[in-house]
JSON list of C-alpha atoms in Angstrom, two decimals:
[
{"chain": "A", "resi": 1, "resn": "MET", "atom": "CA", "xyz": [7.93, 82.34, 80.69]},
{"chain": "A", "resi": 2, "resn": "GLN", "atom": "CA", "xyz": [6.48, 79.75, 78.53]},
{"chain": "A", "resi": 3, "resn": "PRO", "atom": "CA", "xyz": [7.01, 82.12, 75.20]},
{"chain": "A", "resi": 4, "resn": "LEU", "atom": "CA", "xyz": [10.66, 82.47, 76.55]},
{"chain": "A", "resi": 5, "resn": "LYS", "atom": "CA", "xyz": [10.90, 78.82, 76.88]},
{"chain": "A", "resi": 6, "resn": "ALA", "atom": "CA", "xyz": [9.78, 78.39, 72.76]},
{"chain": "A", "resi": 7, "resn": "LEU", "atom": "CA", "xyz": [11.75, 81.33, 71.68]},
{"chain": "A", "resi": 8, "resn": "PHE", "atom": "CA", "xyz": [14.99, 79.41, 72.85]},
{"chain": "A", "resi": 9, "resn": "ALA", "atom": "CA", "xyz": [14.07, 75.93, 71.65]},
{"chain": "A", "resi": 10, "resn": "LEU", "atom": "CA", "xyz": [13.26, 77.77, 68.08]},
{"chain": "A", "resi": 11, "resn": "SER", "atom": "CA", "xyz": [17.16, 79.37, 68.35]},
{"chain": "A", "resi": 12, "resn": "ILE", "atom": "CA", "xyz": [18.48, 76.09, 69.59]},
{"chain": "A", "resi": 13, "resn": "GLY", "atom": "CA", "xyz": [16.91, 73.78, 66.64]},
{"chain": "A", "resi": 14, "resn": "LEU", "atom": "CA", "xyz": [17.69, 76.82, 63.62]},
{"chain": "A", "resi": 15, "resn": "THR", "atom": "CA", "xyz": [21.32, 76.13, 65.18]},
{"chain": "A", "resi": 16, "resn": "LEU", "atom": "CA", "xyz": [22.13, 73.50, 64.96]},
{"chain": "A", "resi": 17, "resn": "LEU", "atom": "CA", "xyz": [19.93, 72.32, 61.62]},
{"chain": "A", "resi": 18, "resn": "LEU", "atom": "CA", "xyz": [22.18, 75.45, 59.97]},
{"chain": "A", "resi": 19, "resn": "THR", "atom": "CA", "xyz": [25.43, 74.00, 61.64]},
{"chain": "A", "resi": 20, "resn": "ALA", "atom": "CA", "xyz": [24.64, 71.03, 59.74]},
{"chain": "A", "resi": 21, "resn": "CYS", "atom": "CA", "xyz": [23.70, 72.41, 56.47]},
{"chain": "A", "resi": 22, "resn": "SER", "atom": "CA", "xyz": [26.80, 73.67, 55.99]},
{"chain": "A", "resi": 23, "resn": "GLY", "atom": "CA", "xyz": [28.97, 71.83, 55.48]},
{"chain": "A", "resi": 24, "resn": "ALA", "atom": "CA", "xyz": [31.84, 72.15, 57.62]},
{"chain": "A", "resi": 25, "resn": "GLY", "atom": "CA", "xyz": [34.41, 69.53, 56.73]},
{"chain": "A", "resi": 26, "resn": "SER", "atom": "CA", "xyz": [33.55, 67.93, 53.52]},
{"chain": "A", "resi": 27, "resn": "ALA", "atom": "CA", "xyz": [35.82, 70.10, 51.37]},
{"chain": "A", "resi": 28, "resn": "ALA", "atom": "CA", "xyz": [35.98, 68.65, 47.86]},
{"chain": "A", "resi": 29, "resn": "PRO", "atom": "CA", "xyz": [38.94, 68.10, 46.22]},
{"chain": "A", "resi": 30, "resn": "ALA", "atom": "CA", "xyz": [39.89, 70.73, 44.11]},
{"chain": "A", "resi": 31, "resn": "GLN", "atom": "CA", "xyz": [39.29, 70.13, 40.35]},
{"chain": "A", "resi": 32, "resn": "THR", "atom": "CA", "xyz": [42.23, 69.78, 38.23]},
{"chain": "A", "resi": 33, "resn": "THR", "atom": "CA", "xyz": [42.67, 69.14, 34.47]},
{"chain": "A", "resi": 34, "resn": "VAL", "atom": "CA", "xyz": [43.98, 65.96, 34.35]},
{"chain": "A", "resi": 35, "resn": "ALA", "atom": "CA", "xyz": [45.34, 64.28, 31.27]},
{"chain": "A", "resi": 36, "resn": "ILE", "atom": "CA", "xyz": [45.18, 61.03, 30.58]},
{"chain": "A", "resi": 37, "resn": "THR", "atom": "CA", "xyz": [46.64, 58.88, 27.44]},
{"chain": "A", "resi": 38, "resn": "MET", "atom": "CA", "xyz": [45.34, 55.18, 26.58]},
{"chain": "A", "resi": 39, "resn": "ASN", "atom": "CA", "xyz": [48.48, 52.41, 25.14]},
{"chain": "A", "resi": 40, "resn": "VAL", "atom": "CA", "xyz": [47.63, 48.59, 25.27]},
{"chain": "A", "resi": 41, "resn": "LEU", "atom": "CA", "xyz": [49.37, 45.18, 25.31]},
{"chain": "A", "resi": 42, "resn": "PRO", "atom": "CA", "xyz": [49.16, 43.71, 22.23]},
{"chain": "A", "resi": 43, "resn": "ASP", "atom": "CA", "xyz": [48.79, 46.48, 20.25]},
{"chain": "A", "resi": 44, "resn": "PRO", "atom": "CA", "xyz": [46.26, 46.31, 18.24]},
{"chain": "A", "resi": 45, "resn": "PRO", "atom": "CA", "xyz": [44.23, 44.43, 21.18]},
{"chain": "A", "resi": 46, "resn": "VAL", "atom": "CA", "xyz": [42.49, 41.84, 20.19]},
{"chain": "A", "resi": 47, "resn": "VAL", "atom": "CA", "xyz": [40.24, 39.24, 21.75]},
{"chain": "A", "resi": 48, "resn": "GLY", "atom": "CA", "xyz": [41.71, 38.13, 25.44]},
{"chain": "A", "resi": 49, "resn": "ASP", "atom": "CA", "xyz": [43.92, 39.16, 27.82]},
{"chain": "A", "resi": 50, "resn": "VAL", "atom": "CA", "xyz": [44.87, 42.51, 27.35]},
{"chain": "A", "resi": 51, "resn": "LEU", "atom": "CA", "xyz": [46.94, 44.85, 29.27]},
{"chain": "A", "resi": 52, "resn": "LEU", "atom": "CA", "xyz": [45.88, 48.14, 29.79]},
{"chain": "A", "resi": 53, "resn": "TYR", "atom": "CA", "xyz": [47.75, 51.01, 30.79]},
{"chain": "A", "resi": 54, "resn": "PHE", "atom": "CA", "xyz": [46.67, 54.45, 31.79]},
{"chain": "A", "resi": 55, "resn": "ASN", "atom": "CA", "xyz": [49.55, 57.33, 32.03]},
{"chain": "A", "resi": 56, "resn": "VAL", "atom": "CA", "xyz": [48.21, 60.48, 33.96]},
{"chain": "A", "resi": 57, "resn": "VAL", "atom": "CA", "xyz": [49.79, 63.82, 34.34]},
{"chain": "A", "resi": 58, "resn": "ASP", "atom": "CA", "xyz": [48.54, 66.75, 36.06]},
{"chain": "A", "resi": 59, "resn": "ASP", "atom": "CA", "xyz": [47.78, 70.22, 33.70]},
{"chain": "A", "resi": 60, "resn": "GLN", "atom": "CA", "xyz": [51.64, 71.13, 34.43]},
{"chain": "A", "resi": 61, "resn": "GLY", "atom": "CA", "xyz": [52.19, 67.89, 32.75]},
{"chain": "A", "resi": 62, "resn": "GLN", "atom": "CA", "xyz": [53.12, 65.96, 36.70]},
{"chain": "A", "resi": 63, "resn": "PRO", "atom": "CA", "xyz": [52.79, 62.70, 36.78]},
{"chain": "A", "resi": 64, "resn": "VAL", "atom": "CA", "xyz": [49.87, 62.64, 38.80]},
{"chain": "A", "resi": 65, "resn": "ALA", "atom": "CA", "xyz": [50.57, 60.09, 41.71]},
{"chain": "A", "resi": 66, "resn": "ALA", "atom": "CA", "xyz": [49.45, 58.22, 44.39]},
{"chain": "A", "resi": 67, "resn": "ALA", "atom": "CA", "xyz": [46.04, 58.41, 42.65]},
{"chain": "A", "resi": 68, "resn": "GLU", "atom": "CA", "xyz": [42.99, 55.67, 42.83]},
{"chain": "A", "resi": 69, "resn": "VAL", "atom": "CA", "xyz": [41.75, 54.70, 39.61]},
{"chain": "A", "resi": 70, "resn": "ASN", "atom": "CA", "xyz": [38.81, 52.05, 38.09]},
{"chain": "A", "resi": 71, "resn": "VAL", "atom": "CA", "xyz": [38.33, 51.52, 35.31]},
{"chain": "A", "resi": 72, "resn": "MET", "atom": "CA", "xyz": [35.34, 50.47, 33.00]},
{"chain": "A", "resi": 73, "resn": "ALA", "atom": "CA", "xyz": [35.05, 48.85, 30.26]},
{"chain": "A", "resi": 74, "resn": "ASP", "atom": "CA", "xyz": [31.53, 48.91, 28.33]},
{"chain": "A", "resi": 75, "resn": "HIS", "atom": "CA", "xyz": [31.16, 46.95, 24.96]},
{"chain": "A", "resi": 76, "resn": "THR", "atom": "CA", "xyz": [29.07, 49.92, 23.31]},
{"chain": "A", "resi": 77, "resn": "GLU", "atom": "CA", "xyz": [27.24, 47.38, 21.08]},
{"chain": "A", "resi": 78, "resn": "MET", "atom": "CA", "xyz": [26.53, 44.15, 23.45]},
{"chain": "A", "resi": 79, "resn": "SER", "atom": "CA", "xyz": [24.38, 45.77, 26.45]},
{"chain": "A", "resi": 80, "resn": "GLY", "atom": "CA", "xyz": [25.39, 44.05, 29.93]},
{"chain": "A", "resi": 81, "resn": "MET", "atom": "CA", "xyz": [28.52, 42.97, 29.17]},
{"chain": "A", "resi": 82, "resn": "THR", "atom": "CA", "xyz": [30.39, 44.87, 30.88]},
{"chain": "A", "resi": 83, "resn": "MET", "atom": "CA", "xyz": [33.92, 44.94, 33.20]},
{"chain": "A", "resi": 84, "resn": "GLN", "atom": "CA", "xyz": [35.17, 46.83, 36.27]},
{"chain": "A", "resi": 85, "resn": "GLY", "atom": "CA", "xyz": [38.66, 47.05, 38.49]},
{"chain": "A", "resi": 86, "resn": "ASN", "atom": "CA", "xyz": [41.47, 48.81, 39.76]},
{"chain": "A", "resi": 87, "resn": "ALA", "atom": "CA", "xyz": [44.42, 49.73, 37.82]},
{"chain": "A", "resi": 88, "resn": "THR", "atom": "CA", "xyz": [46.99, 49.61, 39.63]},
{"chain": "A", "resi": 89, "resn": "ASP", "atom": "CA", "xyz": [50.08, 52.30, 40.71]},
{"chain": "A", "resi": 90, "resn": "GLN", "atom": "CA", "xyz": [53.50, 51.45, 38.44]},
{"chain": "A", "resi": 91, "resn": "GLY", "atom": "CA", "xyz": [55.34, 54.66, 39.35]},
{"chain": "A", "resi": 92, "resn": "LYS", "atom": "CA", "xyz": [55.85, 58.47, 37.78]},
{"chain": "A", "resi": 93, "resn": "GLY", "atom": "CA", "xyz": [51.79, 58.52, 37.13]},
{"chain": "A", "resi": 94, "resn": "ILE", "atom": "CA", "xyz": [52.12, 54.72, 35.14]},
{"chain": "A", "resi": 95, "resn": "TYR", "atom": "CA", "xyz": [48.88, 52.93, 35.77]},
{"chain": "A", "resi": 96, "resn": "ALA", "atom": "CA", "xyz": [48.01, 49.21, 34.35]},
{"chain": "A", "resi": 97, "resn": "ILE", "atom": "CA", "xyz": [45.03, 46.64, 34.83]},
{"chain": "A", "resi": 98, "resn": "THR", "atom": "CA", "xyz": [44.84, 43.28, 32.45]},
{"chain": "A", "resi": 99, "resn": "THR", "atom": "CA", "xyz": [40.97, 42.29, 31.45]},
{"chain": "A", "resi": 100, "resn": "ASN", "atom": "CA", "xyz": [39.29, 40.04, 29.71]},
{"chain": "A", "resi": 101, "resn": "PHE", "atom": "CA", "xyz": [37.78, 40.86, 26.91]},
{"chain": "A", "resi": 102, "resn": "SER", "atom": "CA", "xyz": [35.74, 38.16, 25.12]},
{"chain": "A", "resi": 103, "resn": "MET", "atom": "CA", "xyz": [34.18, 39.94, 22.47]},
{"chain": "A", "resi": 104, "resn": "ALA", "atom": "CA", "xyz": [35.41, 41.74, 19.38]},
{"chain": "A", "resi": 105, "resn": "GLY", "atom": "CA", "xyz": [34.00, 45.27, 18.75]},
{"chain": "A", "resi": 106, "resn": "ARG", "atom": "CA", "xyz": [33.71, 49.04, 20.34]},
{"chain": "A", "resi": 107, "resn": "TRP", "atom": "CA", "xyz": [34.52, 49.25, 23.76]},
{"chain": "A", "resi": 108, "resn": "LYS", "atom": "CA", "xyz": [33.40, 52.72, 25.95]},
{"chain": "A", "resi": 109, "resn": "ILE", "atom": "CA", "xyz": [36.60, 52.53, 28.19]},
{"chain": "A", "resi": 110, "resn": "THR", "atom": "CA", "xyz": [36.35, 54.79, 31.84]},
{"chain": "A", "resi": 111, "resn": "VAL", "atom": "CA", "xyz": [38.50, 55.70, 33.18]},
{"chain": "A", "resi": 112, "resn": "GLN", "atom": "CA", "xyz": [37.63, 58.07, 36.85]},
{"chain": "A", "resi": 113, "resn": "ILE", "atom": "CA", "xyz": [40.97, 59.29, 39.17]},
{"chain": "A", "resi": 114, "resn": "LYS", "atom": "CA", "xyz": [40.76, 60.25, 42.56]},
{"chain": "A", "resi": 115, "resn": "ASN", "atom": "CA", "xyz": [43.33, 61.24, 44.98]},
{"chain": "A", "resi": 116, "resn": "GLU", "atom": "CA", "xyz": [43.20, 64.51, 48.17]},
{"chain": "A", "resi": 117, "resn": "ALA", "atom": "CA", "xyz": [43.83, 67.27, 45.69]},
{"chain": "A", "resi": 118, "resn": "LEU", "atom": "CA", "xyz": [41.24, 66.26, 42.58]},
{"chain": "A", "resi": 119, "resn": "GLU", "atom": "CA", "xyz": [38.94, 64.05, 41.02]},
{"chain": "A", "resi": 120, "resn": "TYR", "atom": "CA", "xyz": [38.26, 63.16, 37.03]},
{"chain": "A", "resi": 121, "resn": "LYS", "atom": "CA", "xyz": [36.59, 60.90, 34.96]},
{"chain": "A", "resi": 122, "resn": "GLN", "atom": "CA", "xyz": [37.25, 60.80, 30.96]},
{"chain": "A", "resi": 123, "resn": "ASP", "atom": "CA", "xyz": [36.06, 57.93, 28.56]},
{"chain": "A", "resi": 124, "resn": "ILE", "atom": "CA", "xyz": [38.05, 56.19, 25.76]},
{"chain": "A", "resi": 125, "resn": "ASP", "atom": "CA", "xyz": [37.00, 54.42, 22.65]},
{"chain": "A", "resi": 126, "resn": "LEU", "atom": "CA", "xyz": [38.86, 50.78, 22.26]},
{"chain": "A", "resi": 127, "resn": "ILE", "atom": "CA", "xyz": [37.93, 49.16, 19.13]},
{"chain": "A", "resi": 128, "resn": "ILE", "atom": "CA", "xyz": [39.43, 44.91, 19.40]},
{"chain": "A", "resi": 129, "resn": "GLN", "atom": "CA", "xyz": [39.64, 43.38, 17.23]}
]
């Protein structure tokens, strides 16, 4: 009788382990190719407040709507000089954020796009004059 209880407990434990590791219900977003173009105001961008706006379209050229767009800026020549924020949806696949660039030079802008259908990240270089 004792070996039967041990076998039963082992089978229950293995079932729970396999269920926990199966990842059921945690489907990752489908990967879609996205094209991001960035425009700035003023153009060319200068030290101070700059409006960054991003046009985001899918691989069919359709605007990507209802996305969370996180923007990070990192001064590539000055360690620790960074900025991060969420761009606001302007409609028709356009997202905008205003940031204050406190120093001239090369900045790396990282744009992360996420919605229920996709997750995508792209780096864009920006020179502040």
